[in-house]
Coordinates of C-alpha atoms and ligand atoms in Angstrom, one line a residue:
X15 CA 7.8 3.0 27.9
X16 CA 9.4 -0.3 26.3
X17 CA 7.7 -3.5 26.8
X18 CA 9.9 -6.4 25.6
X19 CA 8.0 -8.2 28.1
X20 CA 5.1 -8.6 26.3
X21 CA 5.7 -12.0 24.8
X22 CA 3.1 -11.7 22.7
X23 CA 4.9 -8.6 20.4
X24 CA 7.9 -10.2 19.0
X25 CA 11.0 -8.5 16.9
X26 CA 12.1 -8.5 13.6
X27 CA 14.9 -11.2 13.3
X28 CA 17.1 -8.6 11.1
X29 CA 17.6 -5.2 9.4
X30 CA 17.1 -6.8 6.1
X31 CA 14.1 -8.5 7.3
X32 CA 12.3 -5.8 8.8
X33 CA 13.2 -3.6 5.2
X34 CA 11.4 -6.3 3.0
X35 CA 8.5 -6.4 5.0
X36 CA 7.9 -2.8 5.8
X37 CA 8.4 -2.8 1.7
X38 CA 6.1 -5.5 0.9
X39 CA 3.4 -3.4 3.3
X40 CA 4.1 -0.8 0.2
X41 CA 4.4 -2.1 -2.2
X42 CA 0.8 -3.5 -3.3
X43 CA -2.3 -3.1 -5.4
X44 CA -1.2 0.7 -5.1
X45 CA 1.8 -0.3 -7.6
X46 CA 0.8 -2.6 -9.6
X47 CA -2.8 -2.0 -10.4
X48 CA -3.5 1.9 -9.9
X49 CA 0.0 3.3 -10.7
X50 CA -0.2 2.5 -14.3
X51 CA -3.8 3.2 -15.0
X52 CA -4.1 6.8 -13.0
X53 CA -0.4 6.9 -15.1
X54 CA -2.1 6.1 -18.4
X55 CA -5.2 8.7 -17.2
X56 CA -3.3 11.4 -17.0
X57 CA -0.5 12.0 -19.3
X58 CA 2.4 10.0 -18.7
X59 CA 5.9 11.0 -18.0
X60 CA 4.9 13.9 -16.7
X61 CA 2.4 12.5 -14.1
X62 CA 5.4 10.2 -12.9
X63 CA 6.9 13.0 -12.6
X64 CA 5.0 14.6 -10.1
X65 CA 4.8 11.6 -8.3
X66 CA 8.3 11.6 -7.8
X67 CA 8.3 14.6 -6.0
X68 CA 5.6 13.8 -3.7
X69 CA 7.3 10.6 -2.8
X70 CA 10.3 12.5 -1.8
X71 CA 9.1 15.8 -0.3
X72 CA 6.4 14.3 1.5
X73 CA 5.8 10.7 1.5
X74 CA 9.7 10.3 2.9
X75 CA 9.3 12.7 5.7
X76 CA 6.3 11.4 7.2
X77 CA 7.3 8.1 7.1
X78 CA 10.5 8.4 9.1
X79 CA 8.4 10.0 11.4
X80 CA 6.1 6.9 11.8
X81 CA 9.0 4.8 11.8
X82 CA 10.4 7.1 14.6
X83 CA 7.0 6.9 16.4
X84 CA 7.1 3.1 16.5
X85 CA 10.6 2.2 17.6
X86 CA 10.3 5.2 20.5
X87 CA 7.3 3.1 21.9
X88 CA 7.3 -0.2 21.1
X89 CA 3.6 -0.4 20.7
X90 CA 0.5 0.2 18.2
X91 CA -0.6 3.6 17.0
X92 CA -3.1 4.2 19.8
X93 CA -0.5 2.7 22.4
X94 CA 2.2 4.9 20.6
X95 CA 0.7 8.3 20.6
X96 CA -0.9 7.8 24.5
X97 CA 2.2 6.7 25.6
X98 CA 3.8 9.9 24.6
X99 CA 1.5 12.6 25.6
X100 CA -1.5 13.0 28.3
X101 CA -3.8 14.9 25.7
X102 CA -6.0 12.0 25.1
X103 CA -7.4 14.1 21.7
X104 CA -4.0 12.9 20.1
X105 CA -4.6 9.1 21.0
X106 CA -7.6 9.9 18.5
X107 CA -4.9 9.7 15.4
X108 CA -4.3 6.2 16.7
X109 CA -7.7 5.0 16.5
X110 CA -8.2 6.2 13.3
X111 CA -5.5 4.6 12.5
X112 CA -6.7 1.1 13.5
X113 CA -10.2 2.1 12.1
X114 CA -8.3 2.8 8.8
X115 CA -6.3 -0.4 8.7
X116 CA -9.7 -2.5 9.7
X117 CA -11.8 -0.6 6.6
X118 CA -9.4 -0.6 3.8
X119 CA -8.6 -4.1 4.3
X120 CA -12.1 -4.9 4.4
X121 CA -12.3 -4.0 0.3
X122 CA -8.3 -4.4 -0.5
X123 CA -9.3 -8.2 0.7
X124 CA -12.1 -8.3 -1.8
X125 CA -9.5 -7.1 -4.8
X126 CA -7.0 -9.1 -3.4
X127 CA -9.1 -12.2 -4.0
X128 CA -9.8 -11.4 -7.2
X129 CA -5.8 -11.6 -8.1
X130 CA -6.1 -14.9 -7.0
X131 CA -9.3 -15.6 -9.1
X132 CA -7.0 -14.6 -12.0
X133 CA -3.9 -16.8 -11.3
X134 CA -6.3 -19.8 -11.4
X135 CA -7.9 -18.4 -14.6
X136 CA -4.8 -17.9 -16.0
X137 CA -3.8 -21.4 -15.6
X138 CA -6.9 -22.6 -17.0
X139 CA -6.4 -20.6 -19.7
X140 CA -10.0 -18.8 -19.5
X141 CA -8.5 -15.4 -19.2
X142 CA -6.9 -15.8 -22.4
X143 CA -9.3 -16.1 -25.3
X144 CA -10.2 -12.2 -25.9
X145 CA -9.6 -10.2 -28.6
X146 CA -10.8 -7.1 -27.4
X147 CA -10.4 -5.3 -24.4
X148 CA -14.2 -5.1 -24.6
X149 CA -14.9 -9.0 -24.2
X150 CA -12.3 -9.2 -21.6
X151 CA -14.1 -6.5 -19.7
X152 CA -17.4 -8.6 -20.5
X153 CA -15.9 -11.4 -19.1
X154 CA -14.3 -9.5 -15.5
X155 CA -17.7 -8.1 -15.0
X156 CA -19.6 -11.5 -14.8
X157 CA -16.8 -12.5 -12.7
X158 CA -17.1 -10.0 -9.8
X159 CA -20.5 -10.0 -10.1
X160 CA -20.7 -13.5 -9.6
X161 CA -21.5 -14.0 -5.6
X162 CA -20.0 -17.8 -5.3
X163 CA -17.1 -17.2 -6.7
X164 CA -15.6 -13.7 -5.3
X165 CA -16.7 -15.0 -1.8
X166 CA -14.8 -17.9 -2.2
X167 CA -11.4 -16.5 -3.1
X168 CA -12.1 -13.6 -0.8
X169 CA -12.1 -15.7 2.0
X170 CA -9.3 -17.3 0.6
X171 CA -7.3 -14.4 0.6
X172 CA -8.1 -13.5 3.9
X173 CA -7.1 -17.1 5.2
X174 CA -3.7 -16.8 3.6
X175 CA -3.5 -13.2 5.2
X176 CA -4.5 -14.7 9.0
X177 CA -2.4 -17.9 8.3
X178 CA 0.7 -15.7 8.3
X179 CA -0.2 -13.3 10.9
X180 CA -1.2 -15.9 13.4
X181 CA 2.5 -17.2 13.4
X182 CA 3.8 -13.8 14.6
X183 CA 6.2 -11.1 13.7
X184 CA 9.7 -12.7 12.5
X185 CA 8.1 -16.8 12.4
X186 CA 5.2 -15.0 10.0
X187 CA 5.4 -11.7 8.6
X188 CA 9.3 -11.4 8.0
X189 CA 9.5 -15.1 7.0
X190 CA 6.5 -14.8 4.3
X191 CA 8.6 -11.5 2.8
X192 CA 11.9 -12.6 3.0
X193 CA 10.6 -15.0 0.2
X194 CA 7.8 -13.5 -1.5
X195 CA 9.4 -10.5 -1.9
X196 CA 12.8 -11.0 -4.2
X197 CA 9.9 -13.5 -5.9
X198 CA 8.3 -10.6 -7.0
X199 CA 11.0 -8.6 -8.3
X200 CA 12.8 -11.5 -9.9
X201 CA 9.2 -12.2 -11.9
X202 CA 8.9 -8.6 -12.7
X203 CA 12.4 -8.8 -14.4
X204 CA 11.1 -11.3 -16.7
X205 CA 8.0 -9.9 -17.2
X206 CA 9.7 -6.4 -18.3
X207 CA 11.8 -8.4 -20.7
X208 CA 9.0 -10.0 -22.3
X209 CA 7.5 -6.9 -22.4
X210 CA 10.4 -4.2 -23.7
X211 CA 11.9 -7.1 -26.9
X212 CA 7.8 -7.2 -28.1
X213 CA 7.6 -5.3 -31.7
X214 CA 6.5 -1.7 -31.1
X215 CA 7.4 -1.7 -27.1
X216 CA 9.4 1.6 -27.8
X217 CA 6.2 3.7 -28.5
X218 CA 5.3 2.9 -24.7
X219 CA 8.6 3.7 -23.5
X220 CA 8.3 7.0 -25.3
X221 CA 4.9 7.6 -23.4
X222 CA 5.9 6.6 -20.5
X223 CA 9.6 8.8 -20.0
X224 CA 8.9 11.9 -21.9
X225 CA 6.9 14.0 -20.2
X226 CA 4.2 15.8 -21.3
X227 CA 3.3 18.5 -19.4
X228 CA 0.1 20.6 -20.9
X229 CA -1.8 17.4 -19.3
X230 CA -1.4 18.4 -15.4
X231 CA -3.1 20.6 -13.7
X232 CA -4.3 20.7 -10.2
X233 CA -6.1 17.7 -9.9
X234 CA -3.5 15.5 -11.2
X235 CA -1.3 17.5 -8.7
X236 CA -4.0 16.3 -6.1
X237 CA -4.0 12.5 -7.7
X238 CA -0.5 11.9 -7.5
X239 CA 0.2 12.8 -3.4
X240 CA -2.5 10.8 -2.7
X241 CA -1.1 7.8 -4.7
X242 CA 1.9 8.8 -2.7
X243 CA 0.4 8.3 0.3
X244 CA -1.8 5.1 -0.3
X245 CA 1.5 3.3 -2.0
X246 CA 4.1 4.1 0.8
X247 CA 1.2 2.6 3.5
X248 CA 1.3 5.9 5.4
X249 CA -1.0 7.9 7.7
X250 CA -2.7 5.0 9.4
X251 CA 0.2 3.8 11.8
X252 CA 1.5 1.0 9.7
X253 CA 4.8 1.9 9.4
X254 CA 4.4 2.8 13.4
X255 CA 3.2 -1.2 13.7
X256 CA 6.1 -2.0 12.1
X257 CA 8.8 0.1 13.5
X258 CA 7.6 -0.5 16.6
X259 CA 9.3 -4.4 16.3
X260 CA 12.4 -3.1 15.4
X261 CA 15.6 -3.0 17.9
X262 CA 17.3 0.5 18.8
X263 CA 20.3 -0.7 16.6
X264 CA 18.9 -0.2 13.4
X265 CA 19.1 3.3 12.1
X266 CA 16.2 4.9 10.9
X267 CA 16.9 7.1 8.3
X268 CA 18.3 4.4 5.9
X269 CA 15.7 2.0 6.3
X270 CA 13.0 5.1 4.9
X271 CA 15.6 5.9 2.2
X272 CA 15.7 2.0 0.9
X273 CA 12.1 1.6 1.6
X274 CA 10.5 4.5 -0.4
X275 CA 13.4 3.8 -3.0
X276 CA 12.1 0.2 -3.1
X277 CA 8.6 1.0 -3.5
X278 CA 9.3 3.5 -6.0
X279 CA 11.8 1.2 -7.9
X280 CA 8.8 -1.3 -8.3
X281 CA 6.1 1.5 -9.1
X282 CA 8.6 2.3 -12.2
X283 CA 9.6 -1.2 -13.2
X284 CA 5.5 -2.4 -13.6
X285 CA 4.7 0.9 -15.8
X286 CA 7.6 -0.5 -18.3
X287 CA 6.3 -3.9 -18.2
X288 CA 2.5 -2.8 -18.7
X289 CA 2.9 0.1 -21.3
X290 CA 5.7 -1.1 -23.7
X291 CA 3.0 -4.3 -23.9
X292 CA 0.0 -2.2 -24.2
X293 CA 1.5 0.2 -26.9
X294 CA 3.2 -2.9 -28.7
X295 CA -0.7 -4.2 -29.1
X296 CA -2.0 -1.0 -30.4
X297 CA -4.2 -0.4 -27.6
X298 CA -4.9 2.6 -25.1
X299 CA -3.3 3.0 -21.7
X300 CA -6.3 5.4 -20.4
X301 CA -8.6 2.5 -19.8
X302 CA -9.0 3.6 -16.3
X303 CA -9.2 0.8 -13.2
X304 CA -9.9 -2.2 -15.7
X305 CA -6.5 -1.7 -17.4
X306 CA -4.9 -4.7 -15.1
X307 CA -7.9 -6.8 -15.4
X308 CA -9.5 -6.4 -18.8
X309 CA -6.4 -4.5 -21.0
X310 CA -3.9 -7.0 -20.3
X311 CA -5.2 -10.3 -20.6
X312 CA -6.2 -9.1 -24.2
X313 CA -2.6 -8.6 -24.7
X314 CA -1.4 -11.8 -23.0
X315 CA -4.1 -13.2 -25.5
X316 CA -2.4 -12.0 -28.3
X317 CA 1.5 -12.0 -27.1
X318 CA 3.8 -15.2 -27.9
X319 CA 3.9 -16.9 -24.2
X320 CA 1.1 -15.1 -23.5
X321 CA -0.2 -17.8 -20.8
X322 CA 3.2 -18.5 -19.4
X323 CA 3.3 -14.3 -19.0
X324 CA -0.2 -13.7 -17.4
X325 CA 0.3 -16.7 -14.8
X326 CA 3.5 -15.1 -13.8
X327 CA 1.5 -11.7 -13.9
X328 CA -1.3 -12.3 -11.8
X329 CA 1.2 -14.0 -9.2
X330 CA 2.9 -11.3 -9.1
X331 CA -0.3 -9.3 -8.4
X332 CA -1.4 -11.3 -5.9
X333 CA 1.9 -11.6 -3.9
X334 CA 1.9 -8.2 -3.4
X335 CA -1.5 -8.1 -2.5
X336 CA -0.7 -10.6 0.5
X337 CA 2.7 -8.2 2.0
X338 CA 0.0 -5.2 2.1
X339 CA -2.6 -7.3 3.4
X340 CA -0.6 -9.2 6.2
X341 CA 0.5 -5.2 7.4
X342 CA -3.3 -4.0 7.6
X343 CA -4.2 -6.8 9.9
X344 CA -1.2 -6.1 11.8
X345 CA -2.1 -3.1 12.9
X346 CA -5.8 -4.1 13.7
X347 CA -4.3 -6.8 15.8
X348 CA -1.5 -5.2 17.5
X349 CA -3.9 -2.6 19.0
X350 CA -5.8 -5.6 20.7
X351 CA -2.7 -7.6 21.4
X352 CA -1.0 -3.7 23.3
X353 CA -3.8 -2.6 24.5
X354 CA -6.3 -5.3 25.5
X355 CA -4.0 -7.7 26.3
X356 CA -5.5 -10.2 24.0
X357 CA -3.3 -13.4 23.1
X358 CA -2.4 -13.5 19.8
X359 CA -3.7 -17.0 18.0
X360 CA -7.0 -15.3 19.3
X361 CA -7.0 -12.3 18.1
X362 CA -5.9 -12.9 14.6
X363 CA -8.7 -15.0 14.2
X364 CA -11.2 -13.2 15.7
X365 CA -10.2 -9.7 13.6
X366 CA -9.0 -11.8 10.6
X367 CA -13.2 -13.0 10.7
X368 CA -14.8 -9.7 11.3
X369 CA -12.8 -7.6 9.1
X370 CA -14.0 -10.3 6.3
X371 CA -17.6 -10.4 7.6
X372 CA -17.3 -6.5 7.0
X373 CA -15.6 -6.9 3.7
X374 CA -18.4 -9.1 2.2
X375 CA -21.0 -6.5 1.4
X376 CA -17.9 -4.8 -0.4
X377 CA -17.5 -7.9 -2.2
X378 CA -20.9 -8.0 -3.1
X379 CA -21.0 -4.5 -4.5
X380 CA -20.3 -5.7 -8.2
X381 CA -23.2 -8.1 -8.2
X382 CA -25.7 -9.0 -5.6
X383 CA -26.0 -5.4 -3.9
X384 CA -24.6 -3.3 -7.0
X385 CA -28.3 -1.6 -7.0
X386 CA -27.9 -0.9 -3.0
X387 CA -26.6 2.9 -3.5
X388 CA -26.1 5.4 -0.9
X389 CA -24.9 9.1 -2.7
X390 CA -24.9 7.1 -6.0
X391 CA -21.9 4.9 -4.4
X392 CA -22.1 1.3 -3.5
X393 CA -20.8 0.0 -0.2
X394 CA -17.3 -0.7 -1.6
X395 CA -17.2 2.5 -3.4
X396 CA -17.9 4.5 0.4
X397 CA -15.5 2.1 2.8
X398 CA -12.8 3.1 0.0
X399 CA -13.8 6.7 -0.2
X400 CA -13.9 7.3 4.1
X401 CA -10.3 5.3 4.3
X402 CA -8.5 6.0 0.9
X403 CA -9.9 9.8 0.9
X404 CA -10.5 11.2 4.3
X405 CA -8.8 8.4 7.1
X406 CA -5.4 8.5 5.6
X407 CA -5.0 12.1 4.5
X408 CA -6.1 12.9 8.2
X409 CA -4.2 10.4 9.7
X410 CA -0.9 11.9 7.9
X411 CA -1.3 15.2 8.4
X412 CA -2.2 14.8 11.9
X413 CA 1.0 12.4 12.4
X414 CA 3.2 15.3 11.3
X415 CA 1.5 18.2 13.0
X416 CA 2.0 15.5 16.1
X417 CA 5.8 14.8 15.2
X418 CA 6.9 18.5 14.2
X419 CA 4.7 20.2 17.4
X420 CA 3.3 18.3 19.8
X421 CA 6.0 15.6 20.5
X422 CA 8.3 18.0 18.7
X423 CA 11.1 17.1 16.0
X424 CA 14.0 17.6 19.6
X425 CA 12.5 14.4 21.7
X426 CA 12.0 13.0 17.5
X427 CA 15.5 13.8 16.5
X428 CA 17.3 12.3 19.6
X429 CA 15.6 9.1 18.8
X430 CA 16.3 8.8 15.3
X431 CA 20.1 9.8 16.4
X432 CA 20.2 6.7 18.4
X433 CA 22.0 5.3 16.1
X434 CA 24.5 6.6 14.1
X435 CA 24.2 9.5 11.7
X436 CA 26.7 8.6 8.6
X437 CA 25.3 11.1 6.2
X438 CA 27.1 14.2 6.0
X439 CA 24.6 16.4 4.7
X440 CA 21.9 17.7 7.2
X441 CA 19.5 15.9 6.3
X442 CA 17.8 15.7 9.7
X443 CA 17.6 19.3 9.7
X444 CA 16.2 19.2 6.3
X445 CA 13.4 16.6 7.7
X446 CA 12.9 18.7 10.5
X447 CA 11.7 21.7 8.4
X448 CA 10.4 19.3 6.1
X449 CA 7.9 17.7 8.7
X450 CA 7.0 20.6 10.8
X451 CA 6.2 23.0 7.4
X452 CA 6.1 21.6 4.2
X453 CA 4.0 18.5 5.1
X454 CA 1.3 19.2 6.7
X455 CA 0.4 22.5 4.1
X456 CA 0.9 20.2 1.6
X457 CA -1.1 17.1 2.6
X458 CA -4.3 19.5 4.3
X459 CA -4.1 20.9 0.9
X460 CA -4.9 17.7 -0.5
X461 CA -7.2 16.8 2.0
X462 CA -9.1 20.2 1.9
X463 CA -9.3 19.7 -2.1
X464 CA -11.2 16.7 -1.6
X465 CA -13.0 17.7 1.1
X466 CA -14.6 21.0 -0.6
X467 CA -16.9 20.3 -3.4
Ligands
LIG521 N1 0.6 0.4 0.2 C1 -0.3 -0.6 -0.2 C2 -0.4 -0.6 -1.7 O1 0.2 0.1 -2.4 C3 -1.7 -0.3 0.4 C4 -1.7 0.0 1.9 C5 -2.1 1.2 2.4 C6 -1.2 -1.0 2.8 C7 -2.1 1.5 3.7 C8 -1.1 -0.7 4.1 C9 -1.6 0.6 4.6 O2 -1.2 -1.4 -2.2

């Protein structure tokens, strides 16, 4: 069922357009802020390792599979899986989907305004008078505990975010990544220089390539597929939203291949700007979540161009906040546009608002409402937890069961074979046993693991 009809969809202008996008959707807070801390947790090369081959074994297959899902249809996740089979149960996946992309956007908005807090404090120069990691953990703590101020550049993220979206597919989302994308890897280029000619930058590349591997065991195992999964933006129908824009032209298997290279490229390229730095300063890369927010202002404190660095720092953050951002309200608001025929200026808004009226008692979890608990977890700590740990595992492994089963990898493969196959190697049989077998064991494993005590 194609509907280029519905005027209120759009298309990606062009290949290149729809591969920066679909990468900015990756590449996010995922990358920049929990690649190198869970990589400074636990153990270094070795962790990265591991993440490697989850990117590739599973994250790869399951996202051609979404891709393949969206450019079959032409519509949203719910849309996408109704329109292909009459067992409603399936449509479920698609909800959850939408659910996923309204609750994690709800909390990713709150974070994301915090990168923008810190581009502002940067410039001010108020993030850069610590000499411990200590104070400038002192310091991030009043900050997102202070109501004012988090609401205000929450909102302000989530403006930027519906100021984009409202102008569409290729006028809004394509446009915004065509530039803020090479932005971001032309700033991370300087960023790693700065940080690889400090003194004593070495000791970080040394932590960070050689692998060390009596620090993994299973849990680290567990860690890094679902880093895979959060970072490549799978198992909620994103990459369905946005390969359901693109034309039948545009083949399929190379736009995974540069996307998850892409994502990982950039994953890589921040751990050698943030370790070689942290090392250089003497100080430890297992500080956990605060390691963007309180580790490295205390090293742009103490770095020559240390203000010129974390301005450039934190816009990087909060760039590729905004790509991820823009692709979770995509989703929320494709489903209405598909499958409620809602007009687009409209619904934009109207999500844009609610999923930032839901969003503010996340925001308020480091201050205001930090004592309202459930299961010892705030409210931010439980909308993460239900999307990050349980929607998006779910939503994966049910997307493959669906691909390799239900719809089956035949009716999957003549699709993606729409256009032409220039690899010689088989490497749409080696998906097709890939997707059917290896990746759903592998990601109910995961799912199971955090589902049993
Ligand atoms: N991939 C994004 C990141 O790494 C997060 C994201 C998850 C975006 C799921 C869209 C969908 O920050």
């Amino acid at each position: 069922m194609k509907i280029e009809n519905n005027n209120q969809r759009g298309f990606w202008g062009s290949r290149l357009g729809f591969i920066l996008a679909a990468s900015g959707s990756a590449i996010g807070l995922g990358n920049v802020w929990k690649f190198p801390y869970i990589v400074g947790e636990n153990g270094g090369g070795a962790f990265v390792l591991i993440y490697l081959l989850c990117i590739f074994i599973i994250g790869t297959p399951i996202m051609l599979a979404e891709f393949t899902l969206g450019r079959k249809t032409n519509l949203n996740p719910v849309g996408a899986f109704k329109s292909l089979t009459p067992q409603t149960t399936f449509t479920g996946i698609g909800y959850m989907g939408v659910l996923a992309g309204f609750l994690i956007l709800s909390f990713y908005g709150v974070v994301g305004g915090w990168t923008f807090a810190y581009v502002v404090k940067s410039i001010t120069g108020s993030v850069l008078s610590f000499t411990t990691p200590k104070e400038a953990g002192t310091f991030f703590g009043n900050f997102i505990g202070n109501t004012g101020e988090t609401l205000f550049y929450h909102a302000l993220f989530m403006g930027v975010c519906i100021a984009i979206v409202i102008r569409g597919i290729h006028g809004g989302i394509e446009k915004a990544c065509d530039i803020l994308m090479p932005t971001l890897v032309f700033f991370l280029f300087l960023l790693m220089i700065r940080s690889l000619t400090l003194e004593g930058a070495m000791e970080g590349v040394t932590f960070y390539l050689s692998p060390d591997f009596s620090k993994i065991n299973s849990n680290t195992i567990l860690i890094a597929l679902g880093q895979a999964f959060f970072s490549l933006s799978l198992g909620m129908g994103c990459m369905i939203t946005y390969g359901s824009y693109l034309s039948d032209k545009e083949s399929l298997t190379s736009s995974t291949v540069y996307v998850v290279m892409f994502d990982t490229m950039i994953a890589l390229l921040v751990g050698m700007v943030i370790f070689p730095a942290v090392f250089a300063m003497g100080l430890e890369p297992t500080e956990g979540p605060s390691l963007v927010f309180s580790v490295l202002p205390t090293v742009f404190t103490s770095m020559p161009m240390g203000q010129v660095v974390s301005v450039i720092f934190f816009t990087l953050l909060a760039i590729a906040a905004i790509t991820s951002g823009i692709s979770l309200l995509e989703v929320v608001v494709a489903y209405f546009i598909d499958e409620r025929g809602w007009e687009r200026k409209k619904t934009v808004m109207i999500v844009g608002f609610g999923i930032f009226m839901f969003g503010v008692p996340s925001g308020l979890s480091f201050g205001a409402m930090s004592d309202f608990k459930l299961m010892n977890m705030t409210f931010f700590d439980h909308v993460d937890n239900v999307a990050s740990n349980y929607l998006l595992p779910l939503g994966g492994m049910l997307t493959a069961i669906f691909v390799g089963w239900i719809w089956g990898t035949k009716n999957a493969t003549e699709e993606i074979q729409k256009e032409e196959n220039v690899f010689g190697f088989p490497w749409v049989q080696c998906w097709e046993f890939l997707i059917r077998y290896i990746t759903p064991v592998a990601v109910g494993t995961v799912f199971l693991a955090k589902v049993l005590p």
